[in-house]
CSV table of C-alpha atoms in Angstrom, one decimal:
chain,number,residue,atom,x,y,z
S,779,UNK,CA,111.6,77.4,135.8
S,780,UNK,CA,110.4,79.8,133.2
S,781,UNK,CA,111.9,83.2,132.5
S,782,UNK,CA,109.3,85.9,132.4
S,783,UNK,CA,110.7,89.1,131.1
S,784,UNK,CA,108.5,92.1,130.3
S,785,UNK,CA,111.2,94.6,129.4
S,786,UNK,CA,112.2,93.0,126.1
S,787,UNK,CA,110.7,94.6,123.0
S,788,UNK,CA,109.5,91.3,121.4
S,789,UNK,CA,107.0,90.6,124.1
S,790,UNK,CA,103.4,91.7,124.3
S,791,UNK,CA,100.5,91.6,126.8
S,792,UNK,CA,97.8,89.1,126.2
S,793,UNK,CA,94.1,89.9,126.8
S,794,UNK,CA,92.7,87.5,129.4
S,795,UNK,CA,89.1,88.2,128.4
S,796,UNK,CA,88.3,85.5,125.8
S,797,UNK,CA,86.3,82.4,127.0
S,798,UNK,CA,88.5,79.5,127.7
S,799,UNK,CA,87.8,75.8,127.3
S,800,UNK,CA,89.7,73.3,129.4
S,801,UNK,CA,90.8,70.3,127.3
S,802,UNK,CA,93.2,68.7,129.8
S,803,UNK,CA,94.8,69.3,133.1
S,804,UNK,CA,98.1,67.7,134.0
S,805,UNK,CA,99.7,68.2,137.5
S,806,UNK,CA,103.3,68.4,136.8
S,807,UNK,CA,106.4,70.1,138.2
S,808,UNK,CA,108.2,72.4,135.9
S,809,UNK,CA,111.7,71.3,134.9
S,810,UNK,CA,114.6,73.3,136.1
S,811,UNK,CA,115.6,74.2,132.5
S,812,UNK,CA,114.7,73.5,129.0
S,813,UNK,CA,111.3,73.3,127.3
S,814,UNK,CA,108.2,72.7,129.5
S,815,UNK,CA,106.5,69.4,128.3
S,816,UNK,CA,102.8,69.0,127.7
S,817,UNK,CA,102.4,65.2,127.5
S,818,UNK,CA,104.9,64.4,124.7
S,819,UNK,CA,105.0,67.9,123.3
S,820,UNK,CA,107.1,71.0,123.8
S,821,UNK,CA,105.4,74.1,125.2
S,822,UNK,CA,106.2,75.9,122.0
S,823,UNK,CA,104.2,73.3,120.0
S,824,UNK,CA,101.1,73.2,122.1
S,825,UNK,CA,97.9,74.9,120.8
S,826,UNK,CA,97.7,77.0,124.0
S,827,UNK,CA,99.4,76.8,127.4
S,828,UNK,CA,98.0,78.2,130.6
S,829,UNK,CA,100.4,77.8,133.6
S,830,UNK,CA,98.9,78.1,137.1
S,831,UNK,CA,99.6,77.3,140.7
S,832,UNK,CA,97.3,74.9,142.5
S,833,UNK,CA,95.6,77.8,144.2
S,834,UNK,CA,95.1,79.8,141.0
S,835,UNK,CA,93.6,83.3,141.2
S,836,UNK,CA,90.0,83.8,140.1
S,837,UNK,CA,91.0,86.6,137.8
S,838,UNK,CA,93.7,85.9,135.2
S,839,UNK,CA,96.8,88.1,135.5
S,840,UNK,CA,98.5,88.4,132.1
S,841,UNK,CA,102.3,88.5,131.8
S,842,UNK,CA,104.5,88.9,128.8
S,843,UNK,CA,106.1,85.9,127.1
S,844,UNK,CA,109.3,85.4,125.1
S,845,UNK,CA,108.8,85.8,121.3
S,846,UNK,CA,109.3,82.1,120.5
S,847,UNK,CA,106.0,81.4,122.3
S,848,UNK,CA,104.2,84.0,120.3
S,849,UNK,CA,105.6,83.4,116.9
S,850,UNK,CA,104.0,80.1,116.1
S,851,UNK,CA,101.5,79.8,113.4
S,852,UNK,CA,98.9,78.1,115.6
S,853,UNK,CA,95.6,80.1,115.9
S,854,UNK,CA,95.9,80.7,119.7
S,855,UNK,CA,97.7,82.6,122.3
S,856,UNK,CA,99.5,81.9,125.6
S,857,UNK,CA,98.9,83.0,129.2
S,858,UNK,CA,100.5,82.7,132.5
S,859,UNK,CA,98.6,82.7,135.8
S,860,UNK,CA,101.1,83.4,138.6
S,861,UNK,CA,100.4,82.5,142.2
S,862,UNK,CA,101.9,85.8,143.4
S,863,UNK,CA,102.2,89.1,141.7
S,864,UNK,CA,105.2,89.1,139.4
S,865,UNK,CA,107.4,91.9,138.3
S,866,UNK,CA,109.4,92.0,135.1
S,867,UNK,CA,112.5,89.8,135.1
S,868,UNK,CA,111.5,87.6,138.1
S,869,UNK,CA,111.9,83.9,137.9
S,870,UNK,CA,108.5,82.2,138.4
S,871,UNK,CA,107.9,78.6,139.2
S,872,UNK,CA,104.7,76.7,138.4
S,873,UNK,CA,103.5,73.4,139.7
S,874,UNK,CA,100.4,72.9,137.6
S,875,UNK,CA,100.1,72.7,133.8
S,876,UNK,CA,96.8,73.2,132.1
S,877,UNK,CA,96.2,73.3,128.3
S,878,UNK,CA,93.4,75.4,126.9
S,879,UNK,CA,92.1,76.4,123.5
S,880,UNK,CA,90.5,79.6,122.3
S,881,UNK,CA,88.6,80.8,119.3
S,882,UNK,CA,90.8,82.2,116.6
S,883,UNK,CA,90.5,85.6,115.0
S,884,UNK,CA,91.6,84.1,111.7
S,885,UNK,CA,88.9,84.6,109.1
S,886,UNK,CA,86.9,86.8,111.4
S,887,UNK,CA,86.1,90.5,111.4
S,888,UNK,CA,88.1,92.2,114.2
S,889,UNK,CA,86.8,95.2,116.1
S,890,UNK,CA,89.7,97.5,117.2
S,891,UNK,CA,90.7,101.1,117.8
S,892,UNK,CA,91.8,103.3,115.0
S,893,UNK,CA,92.3,107.0,114.4
S,894,UNK,CA,89.8,107.9,111.7
S,895,UNK,CA,90.0,111.1,109.6
S,896,UNK,CA,86.3,111.9,108.8
S,897,UNK,CA,87.0,115.2,107.0
S,898,UNK,CA,89.7,117.6,105.8
S,899,UNK,CA,91.1,119.7,108.6
S,900,UNK,CA,89.2,117.9,111.3
S,901,UNK,CA,91.0,116.2,114.3
S,902,UNK,CA,91.4,112.5,114.1
S,903,UNK,CA,88.7,110.5,115.9
S,904,UNK,CA,89.9,107.5,117.9
S,905,UNK,CA,87.1,105.0,117.8
S,906,UNK,CA,86.1,101.4,117.2
S,907,UNK,CA,86.3,100.2,113.6
S,908,UNK,CA,85.7,96.8,112.0
S,909,UNK,CA,88.6,95.3,110.1
S,910,UNK,CA,87.6,92.6,107.7
S,911,UNK,CA,89.7,89.5,107.2
S,912,UNK,CA,92.3,89.5,104.4
S,913,UNK,CA,91.3,88.2,101.0
S,914,UNK,CA,93.5,86.4,98.4
S,915,UNK,CA,96.9,88.0,98.2
S,916,UNK,CA,96.3,90.1,101.3
S,917,UNK,CA,97.8,90.2,104.8
S,918,UNK,CA,96.2,91.4,108.1
S,919,UNK,CA,98.7,93.0,110.5
S,920,UNK,CA,98.4,93.8,114.2
S,921,UNK,CA,100.1,97.2,114.2
S,922,UNK,CA,102.2,97.7,117.3
S,923,UNK,CA,103.8,101.1,116.6
S,924,UNK,CA,103.5,103.8,113.9
S,925,UNK,CA,105.3,107.0,113.2
S,926,UNK,CA,103.6,110.3,112.4
S,927,UNK,CA,104.8,111.9,109.1
S,928,UNK,CA,104.2,115.2,107.4
S,929,UNK,CA,102.6,113.3,104.6
S,930,UNK,CA,99.8,112.3,106.9
S,931,UNK,CA,99.3,115.9,108.0
S,932,UNK,CA,99.4,117.0,104.4
S,933,UNK,CA,96.5,114.7,103.4
S,934,UNK,CA,94.6,115.6,106.6
S,935,UNK,CA,94.9,119.2,105.7
S,936,UNK,CA,92.9,118.7,102.5
S,937,UNK,CA,95.7,119.9,100.2
S,938,UNK,CA,96.5,116.4,98.8
S,939,UNK,CA,94.9,116.0,95.4
S,940,UNK,CA,94.5,112.3,96.0
S,941,UNK,CA,93.2,112.8,99.5
S,942,UNK,CA,89.6,111.6,100.2
S,943,UNK,CA,87.6,111.0,103.3
S,944,UNK,CA,86.7,109.2,105.6
S,945,UNK,CA,90.1,107.5,105.7
S,946,UNK,CA,92.4,105.7,108.1
S,947,UNK,CA,95.8,107.5,107.6
S,948,UNK,CA,99.3,106.3,108.6
S,949,UNK,CA,102.0,104.8,106.5
S,950,UNK,CA,105.0,104.3,108.8
S,951,UNK,CA,104.0,101.3,110.8
S,952,UNK,CA,105.3,97.9,112.1
S,953,UNK,CA,103.7,95.0,113.8
S,954,UNK,CA,103.0,91.2,113.6
S,955,UNK,CA,101.1,89.3,111.0
S,956,UNK,CA,97.8,88.1,112.4
S,957,UNK,CA,96.5,86.3,109.4
S,958,UNK,CA,97.0,85.9,105.6
S,959,UNK,CA,94.8,85.4,102.7
S,960,UNK,CA,94.8,82.7,100.1
S,961,UNK,CA,98.0,82.3,98.1
S,962,UNK,CA,100.2,84.4,100.4
S,963,UNK,CA,103.7,83.0,100.7
S,964,UNK,CA,105.9,86.0,101.3
S,965,UNK,CA,105.0,86.3,105.0
S,966,UNK,CA,103.4,84.0,107.5
S,967,UNK,CA,101.4,84.4,110.7
S,968,UNK,CA,103.6,85.6,113.6
S,969,UNK,CA,106.1,87.3,111.4
S,970,UNK,CA,107.3,90.7,112.5
S,971,UNK,CA,106.8,93.1,109.6
S,972,UNK,CA,107.0,96.6,108.3
S,973,UNK,CA,104.2,97.9,106.1
S,974,UNK,CA,105.4,99.3,102.7
S,975,UNK,CA,103.6,102.2,101.0
S,976,UNK,CA,105.9,101.6,98.0
S,977,UNK,CA,105.1,98.0,97.0
S,978,UNK,CA,107.3,95.6,95.2
S,979,UNK,CA,105.6,92.9,93.1
S,980,UNK,CA,108.8,91.9,91.1
S,981,UNK,CA,106.6,91.2,88.1
S,982,UNK,CA,105.5,94.5,86.6
S,983,UNK,CA,107.4,96.6,84.0
S,984,UNK,CA,108.8,98.9,86.7
S,985,UNK,CA,110.0,96.1,89.0
S,986,UNK,CA,111.7,94.3,86.1
S,987,UNK,CA,113.4,97.4,84.7
S,988,UNK,CA,116.1,97.5,87.3
S,989,UNK,CA,116.0,101.2,87.0
S,990,UNK,CA,113.5,102.2,89.7
S,991,UNK,CA,112.0,101.1,92.9
S,992,UNK,CA,108.5,102.1,91.8
S,993,UNK,CA,105.9,99.4,91.2
S,994,UNK,CA,102.9,99.6,89.0
S,995,UNK,CA,100.8,96.6,90.0
S,996,UNK,CA,98.4,98.2,92.5
S,997,UNK,CA,99.1,101.9,91.9
S,998,UNK,CA,95.7,102.6,90.5
S,999,UNK,CA,93.7,101.2,93.4
S,1000,UNK,CA,96.1,102.3,96.1
S,1001,UNK,CA,95.7,105.9,94.8
S,1002,UNK,CA,91.9,105.5,95.2
S,1003,UNK,CA,92.1,104.3,98.8
S,1004,UNK,CA,90.9,100.8,98.2
S,1005,UNK,CA,92.4,97.3,98.1
S,1006,UNK,CA,93.5,95.7,94.8
S,1007,UNK,CA,90.0,94.3,94.3
S,1008,UNK,CA,88.5,97.8,94.5
S,1009,UNK,CA,86.9,97.4,98.0
S,1010,UNK,CA,87.8,98.4,101.5
S,1011,UNK,CA,88.6,96.3,104.6
S,1012,UNK,CA,87.6,99.0,107.1
S,1013,UNK,CA,84.1,99.9,108.3
S,1014,UNK,CA,82.9,102.3,111.0
S,1015,UNK,CA,79.5,104.0,111.8
S,1016,UNK,CA,78.0,101.8,109.0
S,1017,UNK,CA,80.3,103.2,106.3
S,1018,UNK,CA,83.3,102.0,104.4
S,1019,UNK,CA,86.5,103.8,105.3
S,1020,UNK,CA,89.2,104.4,102.7
S,1021,UNK,CA,92.7,103.0,103.0
S,1022,UNK,CA,95.8,105.3,102.8
S,1023,UNK,CA,98.9,104.7,100.8
S,1024,UNK,CA,98.1,101.0,100.9
S,1025,UNK,CA,99.1,100.8,104.6
S,1026,UNK,CA,96.7,102.7,107.0
S,1027,UNK,CA,98.9,102.2,110.1
S,1028,UNK,CA,96.7,104.4,112.3
S,1029,UNK,CA,94.6,101.3,113.1
S,1030,UNK,CA,95.4,98.6,115.6
S,1031,UNK,CA,94.8,96.1,112.7
S,1032,UNK,CA,95.3,96.8,109.1
S,1033,UNK,CA,95.0,94.9,105.8
S,1034,UNK,CA,97.7,95.3,103.1
S,1035,UNK,CA,98.5,93.6,99.8
S,1036,UNK,CA,101.2,90.9,100.2
S,1037,UNK,CA,103.5,93.0,98.0
S,1038,UNK,CA,103.2,95.9,100.4
S,1039,UNK,CA,104.8,94.2,103.5
S,1040,UNK,CA,108.2,92.8,104.4
S,1041,UNK,CA,109.2,90.5,107.2
S,1042,UNK,CA,112.1,91.6,109.4
S,1043,UNK,CA,113.9,90.0,112.3
S,1044,UNK,CA,112.2,90.4,115.7
S,1045,UNK,CA,115.6,91.5,117.0
S,1046,UNK,CA,114.5,95.1,116.1
S,1047,UNK,CA,111.6,96.4,118.2
S,1048,UNK,CA,108.6,97.6,116.4
S,1049,UNK,CA,109.0,101.2,117.8
S,1050,UNK,CA,112.2,101.3,115.8
S,1051,UNK,CA,111.4,99.3,112.7
S,1052,UNK,CA,108.3,101.4,112.0
S,1053,UNK,CA,110.5,104.4,111.3
S,1054,UNK,CA,112.1,102.4,108.5
S,1055,UNK,CA,108.7,102.5,106.8
S,1056,UNK,CA,109.2,106.0,105.5
S,1057,UNK,CA,111.3,108.9,106.8
S,1058,UNK,CA,114.7,107.3,107.6
S,1059,UNK,CA,114.7,105.0,104.6
S,1060,UNK,CA,113.6,107.9,102.3
S,1061,UNK,CA,116.5,110.1,103.3
S,1062,UNK,CA,119.1,107.5,103.7
S,1063,UNK,CA,118.3,105.9,100.4
S,1064,UNK,CA,118.3,109.2,98.6
S,1065,UNK,CA,121.9,109.6,99.4
S,1066,UNK,CA,123.1,106.0,99.2
S,1067,UNK,CA,120.9,104.5,96.4
S,1068,UNK,CA,119.6,107.4,94.3
S,1069,UNK,CA,122.4,109.9,94.3
S,1070,UNK,CA,125.2,107.4,95.2
S,1071,UNK,CA,127.1,110.1,96.9
S,1072,UNK,CA,130.8,109.6,96.3
S,1073,UNK,CA,133.7,109.7,98.8
S,1074,UNK,CA,135.0,113.2,99.3
S,1075,UNK,CA,132.1,114.9,97.5
S,1076,UNK,CA,130.4,118.1,98.8
S,1077,UNK,CA,126.8,117.7,99.8
S,1078,UNK,CA,124.1,120.3,100.9
S,1079,UNK,CA,120.9,119.1,102.5
S,1080,UNK,CA,118.0,121.6,102.6
S,1081,UNK,CA,115.8,120.8,105.6
S,1082,UNK,CA,117.0,119.2,108.8
S,1083,UNK,CA,114.0,117.2,109.8
S,1084,UNK,CA,113.8,113.4,109.9
S,1085,UNK,CA,114.3,113.0,106.1
S,1086,UNK,CA,117.1,115.5,105.9
S,1087,UNK,CA,119.0,114.1,108.9
S,1088,UNK,CA,118.7,110.7,107.2
S,1089,UNK,CA,120.2,112.1,104.1
S,1090,UNK,CA,123.1,113.3,106.2
S,1091,UNK,CA,123.8,109.9,107.7
S,1092,UNK,CA,123.6,108.4,104.2
S,1093,UNK,CA,126.3,111.0,103.1
S,1094,UNK,CA,128.4,110.0,106.1
S,1095,UNK,CA,128.0,106.3,105.2
S,1096,UNK,CA,129.4,107.1,101.7
S,1097,UNK,CA,132.2,109.2,103.2
S,1098,UNK,CA,131.2,112.6,101.8
S,1099,UNK,CA,133.6,115.5,102.4
S,1100,UNK,CA,131.6,118.6,103.3
S,1101,UNK,CA,128.0,117.9,104.5
S,1102,UNK,CA,126.2,121.3,104.7
S,1103,UNK,CA,122.9,121.4,106.5
S,1104,UNK,CA,120.6,124.3,105.4
S,1105,UNK,CA,117.6,125.2,107.7
S,1106,UNK,CA,115.9,128.4,108.8
S,1107,UNK,CA,115.7,127.1,112.4
S,1108,UNK,CA,119.0,127.6,114.3
S,1109,UNK,CA,117.8,124.9,116.7
S,1110,UNK,CA,118.4,122.3,114.1
S,1111,UNK,CA,122.1,122.9,114.0
S,1112,UNK,CA,122.8,120.6,116.9
S,1113,UNK,CA,120.7,117.9,115.4
S,1114,UNK,CA,122.4,118.2,112.0
S,1115,UNK,CA,125.8,117.9,113.5
S,1116,UNK,CA,124.7,114.9,115.5
S,1117,UNK,CA,123.9,113.1,112.3
S,1118,UNK,CA,127.1,114.1,110.5
S,1119,UNK,CA,126.8,117.6,109.2
S,1120,UNK,CA,130.1,119.4,109.0
S,1121,UNK,CA,128.6,122.9,108.4
S,1122,UNK,CA,125.2,124.6,109.1
S,1123,UNK,CA,123.8,127.6,107.3
S,1124,UNK,CA,120.6,129.6,108.1
S,1125,UNK,CA,119.7,131.2,104.8
S,1126,UNK,CA,117.7,134.0,106.6
S,1127,UNK,CA,120.9,135.3,108.1
S,1128,UNK,CA,122.9,135.7,104.9
S,1129,UNK,CA,123.4,139.4,104.1
S,1130,UNK,CA,123.4,140.5,100.5
S,1131,UNK,CA,123.5,137.0,98.9
S,1132,UNK,CA,121.3,134.1,98.1
S,1133,UNK,CA,121.8,130.7,99.6
S,1134,UNK,CA,123.0,129.3,96.3
S,1135,UNK,CA,125.6,132.0,96.0
S,1136,UNK,CA,126.8,131.3,99.5
S,1137,UNK,CA,127.0,127.5,98.9
S,1138,UNK,CA,128.9,128.1,95.6
S,1139,UNK,CA,131.5,130.1,97.5
S,1140,UNK,CA,131.7,127.6,100.3
S,1141,UNK,CA,132.4,124.7,98.0
S,1142,UNK,CA,134.6,126.4,95.4
S,1143,UNK,CA,132.2,126.3,92.5
S,1144,UNK,CA,129.1,124.4,93.8
S,1145,UNK,CA,128.0,121.3,95.5
S,1146,UNK,CA,128.3,117.9,93.9
S,1147,UNK,CA,125.0,116.8,95.4
S,1148,UNK,CA,122.1,118.7,96.9
S,1149,UNK,CA,118.9,117.4,98.4
S,1150,UNK,CA,115.6,119.2,98.9
S,1151,UNK,CA,113.7,117.8,101.9
S,1152,UNK,CA,111.3,120.7,102.3
S,1153,UNK,CA,108.7,120.4,99.5
S,1154,UNK,CA,109.1,124.1,98.8
S,1155,UNK,CA,109.5,124.8,95.1
S,1156,UNK,CA,111.6,127.9,95.7
S,1157,UNK,CA,114.0,125.8,97.8
S,1158,UNK,CA,114.1,123.2,95.0
S,1159,UNK,CA,115.3,125.8,92.6
S,1160,UNK,CA,117.9,127.1,95.0
S,1161,UNK,CA,119.1,123.5,95.5
S,1162,UNK,CA,119.6,123.0,91.8
S,1163,UNK,CA,121.4,126.3,91.3
S,1164,UNK,CA,123.7,125.5,94.2
S,1165,UNK,CA,125.0,122.5,92.2
S,1166,UNK,CA,128.4,122.5,90.5
S,1167,UNK,CA,128.4,123.3,86.8
S,1168,UNK,CA,129.0,120.2,84.6
S,1169,UNK,CA,128.1,117.4,87.0
S,1170,UNK,CA,126.1,118.6,90.1
S,1171,UNK,CA,123.0,116.7,90.9
S,1172,UNK,CA,120.0,117.9,92.9
S,1173,UNK,CA,117.6,115.3,94.4
S,1174,UNK,CA,114.0,116.3,95.0
S,1175,UNK,CA,112.6,114.4,98.0
S,1176,UNK,CA,110.1,116.8,99.5
S,1177,UNK,CA,106.5,116.7,98.2
S,1178,UNK,CA,105.2,120.1,97.0
S,1179,UNK,CA,101.6,121.2,97.5
S,1180,UNK,CA,99.1,120.4,94.7
S,1181,UNK,CA,99.5,122.6,91.7
S,1182,UNK,CA,103.0,123.8,92.5
S,1183,UNK,CA,105.5,123.9,89.7
S,1184,UNK,CA,109.3,124.1,89.7
S,1185,UNK,CA,111.3,126.4,87.4
S,1186,UNK,CA,114.8,127.5,86.7
S,1187,UNK,CA,116.7,129.0,83.8
S,1188,UNK,CA,117.3,126.3,81.1
S,1189,UNK,CA,121.0,127.3,81.1
S,1190,UNK,CA,121.3,125.6,84.5
S,1191,UNK,CA,120.5,122.3,82.9
S,1192,UNK,CA,122.3,122.9,79.6
S,1193,UNK,CA,125.5,123.4,81.5
S,1194,UNK,CA,125.3,120.0,83.1
S,1195,UNK,CA,123.3,120.2,86.3
S,1196,UNK,CA,120.8,117.4,86.8
S,1197,UNK,CA,117.5,117.4,88.5
S,1198,UNK,CA,116.0,114.1,89.7
S,1199,UNK,CA,113.6,112.9,92.3
S,1200,UNK,CA,113.0,109.7,94.3
S,1201,UNK,CA,110.3,108.0,96.4
S,1202,UNK,CA,111.2,106.0,99.4
S,1203,UNK,CA,114.8,106.9,98.7
S,1204,UNK,CA,114.9,104.5,95.7
S,1205,UNK,CA,114.8,101.6,98.1
S,1206,UNK,CA,113.0,98.4,97.1
S,1207,UNK,CA,111.2,97.6,100.3
S,1208,UNK,CA,110.9,93.8,100.2
S,1209,UNK,CA,114.4,93.3,98.8
S,1210,UNK,CA,116.5,96.0,100.5
S,1211,UNK,CA,114.7,97.1,103.8
S,1212,UNK,CA,115.9,94.0,105.7
S,1213,UNK,CA,119.4,95.1,105.0
S,1214,UNK,CA,118.8,98.4,106.7
S,1215,UNK,CA,117.5,96.5,109.7
S,1216,UNK,CA,120.8,94.6,109.7
S,1217,UNK,CA,122.7,97.9,109.5
S,1218,UNK,CA,120.8,99.2,112.5
S,1219,UNK,CA,121.5,96.0,114.5
S,1220,UNK,CA,125.1,96.3,113.7
S,1221,UNK,CA,125.3,99.9,114.8
S,1222,UNK,CA,125.7,101.3,111.3
S,1223,UNK,CA,122.4,103.1,111.0
S,1224,UNK,CA,120.9,105.5,113.5
S,1225,UNK,CA,117.2,104.9,114.3
S,1226,UNK,CA,116.8,105.4,118.1
S,1227,UNK,CA,118.1,108.9,117.9
S,1228,UNK,CA,115.2,110.1,115.7
S,1229,UNK,CA,112.6,109.4,118.4
S,1230,UNK,CA,112.0,112.6,120.3
S,1231,UNK,CA,108.4,112.1,121.4
S,1232,UNK,CA,106.1,109.2,122.2
S,1233,UNK,CA,102.3,109.1,122.5
S,1234,UNK,CA,99.6,106.4,122.9
S,1235,UNK,CA,97.0,106.1,120.2
S,1236,UNK,CA,94.5,108.0,122.3
S,1237,UNK,CA,96.8,111.1,122.1
S,1238,UNK,CA,97.5,110.9,118.4
S,1239,UNK,CA,96.3,114.4,117.7
S,1240,UNK,CA,98.9,115.6,120.2
S,1241,UNK,CA,101.5,113.8,118.1
S,1242,UNK,CA,100.4,115.8,115.1
S,1243,UNK,CA,100.8,119.0,117.1
S,1244,UNK,CA,104.2,118.0,118.3
S,1245,UNK,CA,105.3,117.3,114.7
S,1246,UNK,CA,104.8,121.0,113.9
S,1247,UNK,CA,107.3,122.0,116.7
S,1248,UNK,CA,110.9,122.5,115.9
S,1249,UNK,CA,112.2,120.1,118.6
S,1250,UNK,CA,110.2,117.1,117.2
S,1251,UNK,CA,112.1,114.9,114.8
S,1252,UNK,CA,109.8,111.8,115.1
S,1253,UNK,CA,106.9,111.0,117.4
S,1254,UNK,CA,106.2,107.3,117.7
S,1255,UNK,CA,102.6,106.3,118.6
S,1256,UNK,CA,102.1,103.1,120.6
S,1257,UNK,CA,99.1,101.4,119.0
S,1258,UNK,CA,98.8,98.6,121.6
């Protein structure tokens, strides 16, 4: 008997379309338990297994399979042909065993769907693109899920000084390694992975410093929207498409540098792990790694979106005292309290005082730590000036529009306040992100709670519209 369960996150549907070649057919009754043999081999070691009844249907009916059958490094896939229609979680028996092989996609150009940004301010176009195979030091990933982030919308708007078109956006994605280029040892075919827009080579000046999570190895080419060798792996309508932040997760298949991907346990589903590729990690890391919030300290978080809520749970992790959420949308109060805020302030409803004055009164002299998650330079100044004299630190997380500058009176800094910023929360993706996955699996890190909306790839423009609404924390796009 073989357990066929479609409801577990590590399973996926298999396309029955490829041409199959019969290499042997062995009538055999399935064992009651244990691995199903193919001659002298375990089913998990066979190049490809096709299980059918003696009266097999003319048209294949794909079912999902347990992850162990899909995580092998062999260049093939596995199908089941049931005698009767099967529903998830049924026990299905088979009395014929047939072994097939199929052509591999390894080393081949793949045609798949992607959301292409052809120009600034234009809706994304979901269409077929070609994804070239990975070259040396590169990894091709089948993206299963991706989040939609304000950074994607910022670039699409045309306000990003590094933004260029046409481009495949997306930087918060997770999936499975389809193939690897020459010399890649950090991940292997079949690994469940998260794409990293902040790479980690462990060799450059930045990585070796021990002072930052930034990496300089591929920064120049990543900023230009190309792979480290200066070329693209995407083509559509006869043109090369640019990459985005080294990840381009709005494509069903993407190619990344091997220093821009991290393997994670398949125990976390890709619709969750994708969110660790940006928003959650950025906010949580800002509190835990960059600021190192101390027990009993007073914290103010400006902006109660995905990043701000993640800062709050980071502050909770480090046992902060007061955790004050600041947002102009009263609807965010319930969300903020769900993630650990002890207080909520709407600065538009303060009469006769500024938000910094109000926070200084609330905290008896000022906050120990403040975090800007808005990207508004005026808010950044208010966050600094709400800090306690002598030791208060303000962490800038939000990305301001091109050309914007921050300012304050020098006296604010002379008297001991500190302004600092961080990318990806100061987290080293390849080294530290698997630990966040463990925290999630152990119930110590909220991830599920961020997902308020879901859309298929075909509705990705709807996801962008939802992101602008006050009730959307994160929309996850199903790329399959």
